Amino acid sequence: MKIFNTLTRQKEEFVPIKEGEAKIYACGPTVYNFIHIGNARPICVFDTLRRYLEYRGYKVTFVQNFTDVDDKIIRKANEEGVDYTEITKKYIDEFWTDVKGLNFREADIHPKATENIEKIIEIVSGLIEKGFAYEADGDVYFTPSKFDGYGKLSHQPLEDLQAGARIMVGEVKHEPMDFALWKAAKPGEPYWESPWGKGRPGWHIECSAMVNRYLGETIDIHCGGQDLIFPHHENEIAQSECYTGKPFANYWMHNGFITVDNVKMAKSAGNFFTVRDVAEKFGYEPIRLLMISTQYRSPINYSFDAIEQCRASLTRLYNCRDGIDFEMQNASHGEVDKELEKMLAERRTQFIEAMDDDLNTAAALAAVFDAVRDINTAVVGKNASAETCELAAEVFDELTGVLGLVYNRKKEVLDSDIDAMIEARATARKEKNWAEADRIRDELKSMGIILEDTPQGVKWHRE
Ligand SMILES: [Zn+2]
């Protein structure tokens, strides 16, 4: 697979540190608000990257953090007169509602900044010892001019960056580009004890600490939105590489911006949409499709028309898949349609070639829709054999699954089926076959049916 590496500005063959494994870190949200449409893009894109690498046989370890202490969180908590943890807890819950709606698979680890203070202090102390950072009035600052590699990710020489920077009145830092690793606590702010007094971490250091703790000194892929390249990711590299003396991440992937009706989305521009706003009107899945409808580095324009188009495309996908199932119901055994078999094998190759080319989901989707056309022509309403239907279903599920699409197909469960299963469970219990009784209960649970044993007998309800 080839990946466009922001570090080298080139498409490079992906060569993992350890063969067959991929360690990925994605910067997560600062939890003080609902996620917006712009946040949905890295969620969907890097979830798709993870699925694709797994599909190609990699063992992926995926870590995404929550920034759960920061100026914006503290400001919001003060405005609402609540403890900051109430804000972060609420918006982490809301985050889960939205990302599960988008079919984002939970990462292997979702560490929080506040759970990593010890590691943060360890790294900050190490950076002071090595002479890259210094303490001033309870703050600790990192000095970029001491790190030769500063600017290598954003491709800006340090002199250019320095030219635009100033030390503000009241600031205690030595050089204009110095940034805070640790901030002394102001009255009323949350704080932790540290060698420099009561304080809390700066934003950038948490990612360096979490990568180091959960994934190691060097990782395969670090990803996030394009807006994080500078200063966040540049600073992460500086902190980590000065601390460990080793490369921090071998590949850097950054997704492009979202515009709304061709204007950059901003609260001040009045064109700001949360994922929740859009999902309530159109559902979550069209958002996921929109986010992967373009190669991840290109900009995406969100508009009413664009989301409507995604809805229409999804209808085509669902109709095709339902069509296969419908055909299957009356299909008899027979030969596999060789022509279809050959065409779908080509679609799969086309799909893999697209995804191998820097995760070109737009071209991969084109392969999926070509496969849909092939299936509609050869299977739906065509008296296809059961074997042909199975082949069509398999390829369809395989390709749409890698993209994380078509995930809302809930089978209708009839009351009569449920009653029959409850009956079978009662029989198993009478025969003291507890394992079978439990298995039936679990199967019903997976269908969204909850059983309740009452003195009047078994009652059930849907989740
Ligand atoms: Zn980060």
Coordinates of C-alpha atoms and ligand atoms in Angstrom, one line a residue:
M1 CA 0.0 0.0 0.0
K2 CA 1.2 3.5 -0.8
I3 CA 0.6 6.3 1.7
F4 CA 1.2 10.0 1.1
N5 CA 3.5 11.0 3.9
T6 CA 3.2 14.6 5.0
L7 CA 6.8 14.4 6.3
T8 CA 8.3 13.7 2.9
R9 CA 5.5 15.1 0.8
Q10 CA 5.6 11.9 -1.2
K11 CA 3.6 8.7 -1.8
E12 CA 5.6 6.0 -0.1
E13 CA 5.2 2.3 0.1
F14 CA 3.9 1.4 3.6
V15 CA 6.6 -0.6 5.4
P16 CA 5.6 -1.3 9.0
I17 CA 8.2 -1.4 11.8
K18 CA 7.2 -5.0 12.6
E19 CA 6.1 -7.1 9.7
G20 CA 2.3 -7.7 9.6
E21 CA 1.6 -5.1 12.3
A22 CA 0.5 -1.5 12.2
K23 CA 0.6 0.9 15.2
I24 CA -1.6 3.9 14.6
Y25 CA -2.3 6.9 16.7
A26 CA -5.0 9.4 15.8
C27 CA -5.5 12.7 17.7
G28 CA -9.0 12.7 19.2
P29 CA -11.4 15.4 20.2
T30 CA -11.2 18.0 23.0
V31 CA -14.4 17.1 24.8
Y32 CA -16.4 20.3 25.5
N33 CA -19.0 20.2 22.8
F34 CA -20.8 18.1 20.2
I35 CA -18.5 17.0 17.4
H36 CA -19.0 18.9 14.2
I37 CA -19.1 17.8 10.5
G38 CA -15.4 18.6 10.2
N39 CA -14.6 16.2 13.1
A40 CA -16.5 13.5 11.4
R41 CA -14.0 13.3 8.6
P42 CA -10.9 11.9 10.5
I43 CA -13.3 9.7 12.4
C44 CA -14.6 8.0 9.2
V45 CA -11.4 8.2 7.2
F46 CA -9.0 6.7 9.8
D47 CA -11.6 4.1 10.8
T48 CA -11.6 3.1 7.1
L49 CA -7.8 3.0 7.1
R50 CA -7.8 0.7 10.1
R51 CA -10.4 -1.6 8.5
Y52 CA -8.5 -1.7 5.3
L53 CA -5.2 -2.6 6.9
E54 CA -7.0 -5.4 8.8
Y55 CA -8.5 -6.6 5.6
R56 CA -5.0 -6.8 4.1
G57 CA -4.0 -9.0 7.1
Y58 CA -2.3 -6.5 9.4
K59 CA -2.7 -6.7 13.1
V60 CA -3.6 -3.1 13.8
T61 CA -3.3 -1.4 17.2
F62 CA -5.3 1.8 17.1
V63 CA -5.1 4.5 19.8
Q64 CA -7.2 7.7 19.9
N65 CA -7.1 10.1 22.8
F66 CA -9.6 12.3 24.5
T67 CA -8.2 15.8 25.5
D68 CA -10.2 16.1 28.7
V69 CA -8.5 19.1 30.4
D70 CA -7.9 22.3 28.5
D71 CA -8.7 26.0 28.5
K72 CA -11.9 25.6 26.5
I73 CA -13.2 22.9 28.8
I74 CA -12.4 24.9 31.9
R75 CA -14.1 28.0 30.4
K76 CA -17.2 26.1 29.6
A77 CA -17.3 24.5 33.1
N78 CA -17.0 28.0 34.6
E79 CA -19.8 29.4 32.4
E80 CA -22.1 26.5 33.4
G81 CA -21.0 26.6 37.0
V82 CA -20.1 22.9 37.1
D83 CA -17.0 20.9 37.7
Y84 CA -14.9 20.4 34.5
T85 CA -15.3 16.6 34.7
E86 CA -19.1 17.0 34.3
I87 CA -18.4 18.7 31.0
T88 CA -16.0 16.1 29.8
K89 CA -18.1 13.2 30.9
K90 CA -21.2 14.5 29.1
Y91 CA -19.3 15.2 25.8
I92 CA -17.5 11.9 25.9
D93 CA -20.9 10.2 26.1
E94 CA -22.2 12.4 23.2
F95 CA -19.1 11.6 21.2
W96 CA -19.9 7.8 21.5
T97 CA -23.4 8.3 20.4
D98 CA -22.3 10.1 17.3
V99 CA -19.3 8.0 16.3
K100 CA -21.2 4.7 16.9
G101 CA -23.8 6.2 14.6
L102 CA -21.1 6.7 12.0
N103 CA -20.0 3.1 12.5
F104 CA -16.6 4.0 13.9
R105 CA -15.2 1.0 15.6
E106 CA -14.0 1.6 19.1
A107 CA -10.2 2.0 19.2
D108 CA -8.0 -0.5 21.1
I109 CA -7.4 2.2 23.7
H110 CA -9.0 5.6 24.2
P111 CA -6.7 7.2 26.8
K112 CA -7.5 10.5 28.5
A113 CA -5.1 13.2 29.2
T114 CA -6.0 13.3 32.9
E115 CA -5.2 9.6 33.2
N116 CA -1.7 10.2 31.9
I117 CA -0.4 12.9 34.2
E118 CA 2.4 10.7 35.6
K119 CA 3.8 9.9 32.2
I120 CA 3.5 13.6 31.1
I121 CA 5.5 14.7 34.2
E122 CA 8.1 12.0 33.4
I123 CA 8.6 13.3 29.9
V124 CA 8.6 17.0 30.8
S125 CA 11.2 16.2 33.5
G126 CA 13.3 14.3 31.0
L127 CA 13.1 17.3 28.5
I128 CA 14.3 19.7 31.2
E129 CA 17.2 17.3 32.1
K130 CA 18.2 17.1 28.5
G131 CA 18.2 20.9 28.2
F132 CA 15.3 21.2 25.7
A133 CA 12.9 22.7 28.2
Y134 CA 13.0 25.0 31.2
E135 CA 10.8 26.0 34.1
A136 CA 9.6 29.7 34.6
D137 CA 7.2 30.8 37.3
G138 CA 5.7 27.3 37.6
D139 CA 5.2 26.9 33.8
V140 CA 7.5 24.7 31.8
Y141 CA 8.4 25.7 28.2
F142 CA 10.0 23.8 25.3
T143 CA 12.5 25.6 23.1
P144 CA 12.1 24.6 19.4
S145 CA 15.4 26.3 18.4
K146 CA 17.2 23.5 20.3
F147 CA 15.7 20.9 18.1
D148 CA 17.3 20.6 14.6
G149 CA 14.2 18.9 13.1
Y150 CA 11.7 21.6 14.0
G151 CA 9.6 22.5 11.0
K152 CA 10.2 19.3 9.2
L153 CA 6.5 18.2 9.1
S154 CA 5.0 21.6 8.2
H155 CA 8.0 22.3 5.9
Q156 CA 8.6 25.7 7.4
P157 CA 12.1 26.8 8.4
L158 CA 12.3 27.8 12.0
E159 CA 13.6 31.3 11.0
D160 CA 10.3 31.9 9.1
L161 CA 8.2 30.8 12.0
Q162 CA 10.2 32.9 14.4
A163 CA 9.9 36.0 12.2
G164 CA 6.1 36.0 12.8
A165 CA 6.2 35.2 16.5
R166 CA 6.2 37.6 19.5
I167 CA 6.5 37.4 23.3
M168 CA 3.3 38.9 24.7
V169 CA 3.4 41.2 27.7
G170 CA 3.3 39.2 30.9
E171 CA 4.7 36.0 29.2
V172 CA 7.7 34.5 30.9
K173 CA 9.0 32.4 28.0
H174 CA 12.6 33.0 26.7
E175 CA 12.0 32.8 22.9
P176 CA 8.9 33.7 21.0
M177 CA 8.4 30.1 19.6
D178 CA 8.7 28.4 23.0
F179 CA 5.5 26.6 23.8
A180 CA 4.1 25.3 27.2
L181 CA 4.6 21.7 28.2
W182 CA 3.1 22.5 31.7
K183 CA 1.0 25.4 32.9
A184 CA 0.9 26.6 36.5
A185 CA -2.6 26.5 37.8
K186 CA -4.6 29.7 38.0
P187 CA -7.0 30.1 40.9
G188 CA -10.1 27.9 40.4
E189 CA -8.5 25.7 37.8
P190 CA -8.0 21.9 38.1
Y191 CA -4.5 21.0 38.9
W192 CA -2.1 18.2 39.7
E193 CA 1.0 18.2 41.9
S194 CA 4.3 18.3 40.0
P195 CA 8.0 19.1 40.5
W196 CA 7.1 22.7 39.4
G197 CA 4.2 23.2 41.7
K198 CA 0.4 22.8 41.1
G199 CA -0.5 22.8 37.4
R200 CA -1.7 21.0 34.4
P201 CA -0.3 19.8 31.1
G202 CA -0.2 21.9 27.9
W203 CA -2.1 20.4 25.0
H204 CA 0.7 18.9 22.8
I205 CA 2.5 16.9 25.5
E206 CA -0.4 14.6 26.1
C207 CA -0.1 13.0 22.7
S208 CA 3.6 12.4 23.1
A209 CA 3.0 10.8 26.5
M210 CA 0.2 8.6 25.3
V211 CA 2.0 7.4 22.1
N212 CA 5.0 6.6 24.3
R213 CA 3.0 4.8 26.9
Y214 CA 0.6 2.8 24.8
L215 CA 2.4 2.3 21.5
G216 CA 6.2 2.8 22.1
E217 CA 8.9 5.2 21.0
T218 CA 8.3 4.9 17.3
I219 CA 5.0 4.2 15.7
D220 CA 4.0 3.4 12.1
I221 CA 1.2 6.0 11.3
H222 CA 0.2 9.1 13.1
C223 CA -2.9 10.8 11.7
G224 CA -5.3 13.6 12.1
G225 CA -6.8 16.6 10.4
Q226 CA -4.7 18.9 8.2
D227 CA -5.2 21.7 10.7
L228 CA -3.2 19.8 13.3
I229 CA 0.1 19.7 11.2
F230 CA 1.2 23.0 12.8
P231 CA 1.7 23.6 15.6
H232 CA 0.3 20.4 17.2
H233 CA 2.0 17.7 15.3
E234 CA 5.2 19.6 14.8
N235 CA 5.4 20.0 18.6
E236 CA 4.6 16.4 19.2
I237 CA 7.5 15.4 17.0
A238 CA 9.8 17.9 18.8
Q239 CA 8.9 16.7 22.3
S240 CA 9.0 13.0 21.5
E241 CA 12.2 13.0 19.4
C242 CA 14.1 15.1 21.9
Y243 CA 13.0 12.9 24.7
T244 CA 13.7 9.5 23.1
G245 CA 16.3 10.4 20.5
K246 CA 14.3 8.2 18.0
P247 CA 12.0 8.9 15.1
F248 CA 8.4 9.5 16.4
A249 CA 6.2 8.3 13.5
N250 CA 7.2 6.9 10.2
Y251 CA 4.1 8.0 8.3
W252 CA 2.0 11.1 8.8
M253 CA -1.5 11.2 7.2
H254 CA -3.6 14.3 7.2
N255 CA -7.2 14.6 6.0
G256 CA -8.3 17.7 4.1
F257 CA -10.8 20.4 5.2
I258 CA -14.6 20.4 5.0
T259 CA -16.3 23.4 3.5
V260 CA -20.0 24.2 3.8
D261 CA -21.6 25.4 0.6
N262 CA -18.0 26.1 -0.5
V263 CA -17.1 28.3 2.5
K264 CA -14.8 27.3 5.2
M265 CA -16.9 26.1 8.2
A266 CA -16.7 28.4 11.2
K267 CA -19.1 29.4 14.0
S268 CA -18.6 33.0 13.1
A269 CA -19.6 32.4 9.5
G270 CA -23.0 30.9 10.6
N271 CA -22.4 27.7 8.6
F272 CA -21.5 25.4 11.5
F273 CA -23.1 22.0 11.7
T274 CA -22.8 19.4 14.4
V275 CA -22.9 15.7 13.4
R276 CA -26.0 15.5 15.5
D277 CA -27.8 18.3 13.6
V278 CA -27.2 16.5 10.3
A279 CA -27.9 13.0 11.6
E280 CA -31.2 14.0 13.0
K281 CA -32.3 15.2 9.6
F282 CA -30.7 12.7 7.3
G283 CA -29.3 9.8 9.5
Y284 CA -25.7 9.0 10.2
E285 CA -24.8 6.7 7.3
P286 CA -25.1 9.4 4.6
I287 CA -22.5 11.4 6.6
R288 CA -20.1 8.4 6.7
L289 CA -20.5 8.0 2.9
L290 CA -19.9 11.7 2.3
M291 CA -16.8 11.6 4.4
I292 CA -15.3 8.8 2.3
S293 CA -16.7 9.8 -1.1
T294 CA -13.6 11.8 -1.8
Q295 CA -9.9 10.8 -1.4
Y296 CA -9.1 11.9 2.2
R297 CA -6.6 14.6 1.3
S298 CA -9.0 16.5 -1.0
P299 CA -11.4 19.0 0.4
I300 CA -15.0 18.0 0.8
N301 CA -17.9 20.3 0.4
Y302 CA -20.9 19.7 2.6
S303 CA -24.2 20.8 1.2
F304 CA -27.8 19.7 1.3
D305 CA -27.4 18.3 -2.3
A306 CA -24.2 16.4 -1.4
I307 CA -25.9 14.7 1.5
E308 CA -29.0 14.0 -0.6
Q309 CA -26.8 12.4 -3.2
C310 CA -25.3 10.2 -0.6
R311 CA -28.7 9.1 0.6
A312 CA -29.6 8.1 -2.9
S313 CA -26.4 6.2 -3.3
L314 CA -27.0 4.3 -0.1
T315 CA -30.5 3.4 -1.3
R316 CA -28.9 1.8 -4.3
L317 CA -26.6 -0.2 -2.1
Y318 CA -29.3 -1.4 0.3
N319 CA -31.6 -2.3 -2.6
C320 CA -28.9 -4.4 -4.2
R321 CA -28.2 -6.2 -0.9
D322 CA -31.9 -6.7 -0.2
G323 CA -32.4 -7.9 -3.8
I324 CA -29.7 -10.6 -3.3
D325 CA -31.5 -11.8 -0.1
F326 CA -34.9 -11.8 -1.8
E327 CA -33.5 -13.8 -4.7
M328 CA -31.8 -16.2 -2.3
Q329 CA -35.2 -17.1 -0.7
N330 CA -36.4 -18.9 -3.8
A331 CA -33.1 -19.9 -5.3
S332 CA -32.3 -23.5 -6.0
H333 CA -28.9 -25.1 -6.1
G334 CA -27.0 -24.9 -9.3
E335 CA -23.8 -23.6 -11.0
V336 CA -22.1 -20.4 -10.0
D337 CA -22.5 -17.8 -12.7
K338 CA -19.0 -17.9 -14.1
E339 CA -19.3 -14.6 -15.8
L340 CA -20.3 -12.8 -12.6
E341 CA -17.6 -14.6 -10.7
K342 CA -15.0 -13.2 -13.1
M343 CA -16.5 -9.7 -13.0
L344 CA -16.6 -9.6 -9.2
A345 CA -13.1 -10.8 -9.0
E346 CA -12.1 -7.9 -11.2
R347 CA -14.1 -5.4 -9.0
R348 CA -12.3 -6.7 -6.0
T349 CA -8.9 -6.1 -7.7
Q350 CA -10.1 -2.7 -8.7
F351 CA -11.1 -2.0 -5.2
I352 CA -7.8 -3.1 -3.7
E353 CA -5.8 -1.1 -6.2
A354 CA -7.7 2.0 -5.3
M355 CA -7.3 1.6 -1.6
D356 CA -3.6 0.7 -2.0
D357 CA -3.2 4.1 -3.8
D358 CA -3.2 6.2 -0.6
L359 CA -6.6 5.1 0.5
N360 CA -8.4 6.3 -2.5
T361 CA -11.9 5.6 -1.2
A362 CA -13.5 7.6 -4.1
A363 CA -12.1 5.1 -6.6
A364 CA -12.9 2.2 -4.3
L365 CA -16.5 3.3 -4.1
A366 CA -16.6 3.4 -7.9
A367 CA -15.5 -0.3 -7.9
V368 CA -18.3 -1.1 -5.3
F369 CA -21.0 0.6 -7.5
D370 CA -19.6 -1.3 -10.6
A371 CA -20.1 -4.5 -8.6
V372 CA -23.6 -3.4 -7.7
R373 CA -24.4 -2.9 -11.4
D374 CA -22.9 -6.4 -12.2
I375 CA -25.0 -8.0 -9.4
N376 CA -28.2 -6.2 -10.4
T377 CA -27.7 -7.4 -13.9
A378 CA -26.9 -11.0 -13.1
V379 CA -28.7 -11.7 -9.9
V380 CA -31.6 -9.5 -9.0
G381 CA -34.8 -10.9 -10.5
K382 CA -32.8 -13.2 -12.7
N383 CA -33.5 -16.6 -11.1
A384 CA -29.9 -16.9 -10.0
S385 CA -28.7 -20.1 -8.3
A386 CA -28.2 -20.1 -4.6
E387 CA -24.5 -20.4 -5.2
T388 CA -24.5 -17.2 -7.4
C389 CA -26.5 -15.4 -4.7
E390 CA -24.0 -16.4 -2.1
L391 CA -21.1 -15.2 -4.2
A392 CA -22.8 -11.9 -4.8
A393 CA -23.6 -11.5 -1.1
E394 CA -20.1 -12.4 -0.1
V395 CA -18.3 -9.9 -2.3
F396 CA -20.9 -7.2 -1.6
D397 CA -20.5 -7.6 2.2
E398 CA -16.7 -7.8 1.9
L399 CA -16.2 -4.6 0.0
T400 CA -18.9 -2.5 1.7
G401 CA -17.6 -3.9 5.1
V402 CA -14.1 -2.5 4.5
L403 CA -15.6 0.9 3.9
G404 CA -17.8 0.5 7.0
L405 CA -21.0 0.9 4.9
V406 CA -24.4 -0.8 4.8
Y407 CA -24.5 -1.3 8.5
N408 CA -28.1 -0.7 9.2
R409 CA -29.6 -3.9 7.9
K410 CA -31.6 -5.1 10.8
K411 CA -33.4 -8.3 10.1
E412 CA -37.1 -8.1 10.9
V413 CA -37.7 -10.4 13.8
L414 CA -41.2 -11.7 14.0
D415 CA -43.0 -12.2 17.2
S416 CA -43.8 -15.8 16.3
D417 CA -40.1 -16.6 15.9
I418 CA -39.4 -15.1 19.3
D419 CA -42.2 -17.1 20.9
A420 CA -40.8 -20.3 19.4
M421 CA -37.3 -19.5 20.7
I422 CA -38.7 -18.8 24.2
E423 CA -40.5 -22.1 24.1
A424 CA -37.3 -23.9 23.2
R425 CA -35.5 -22.2 26.0
A426 CA -38.3 -23.3 28.5
T427 CA -37.9 -26.9 27.3
A428 CA -34.1 -26.7 27.7
R429 CA -34.5 -25.4 31.2
K430 CA -37.0 -28.2 32.1
E431 CA -34.4 -30.6 30.9
K432 CA -31.8 -28.8 33.0
N433 CA -29.8 -28.1 29.9
W434 CA -28.7 -24.7 31.2
A435 CA -26.0 -24.2 28.5
E436 CA -28.6 -24.4 25.8
A437 CA -31.0 -22.2 27.7
D438 CA -28.3 -19.5 28.1
R439 CA -27.3 -19.9 24.4
I440 CA -30.9 -19.1 23.4
R441 CA -31.1 -16.2 25.7
D442 CA -27.8 -14.8 24.3
E443 CA -29.0 -15.3 20.7
L444 CA -32.2 -13.4 21.5
K445 CA -30.2 -10.7 23.1
S446 CA -28.1 -10.4 19.9
M447 CA -31.4 -9.9 18.1
G448 CA -32.3 -7.1 20.4
I449 CA -34.8 -9.1 22.5
I450 CA -34.5 -8.9 26.2
L451 CA -36.0 -11.7 28.3
E452 CA -37.4 -11.3 31.8
D453 CA -38.3 -14.2 34.0
T454 CA -41.3 -13.3 36.1
P455 CA -43.6 -15.3 38.4
Q456 CA -46.2 -15.2 35.6
G457 CA -43.7 -16.7 33.2
V458 CA -41.3 -15.3 30.7
K459 CA -41.8 -11.8 29.3
W460 CA -39.8 -10.2 26.6
H461 CA -39.3 -6.7 25.1
R462 CA -37.3 -5.2 22.3
E463 CA -34.2 -3.2 23.3
Ligands
ZN1 ZN -2.4 15.0 19.2

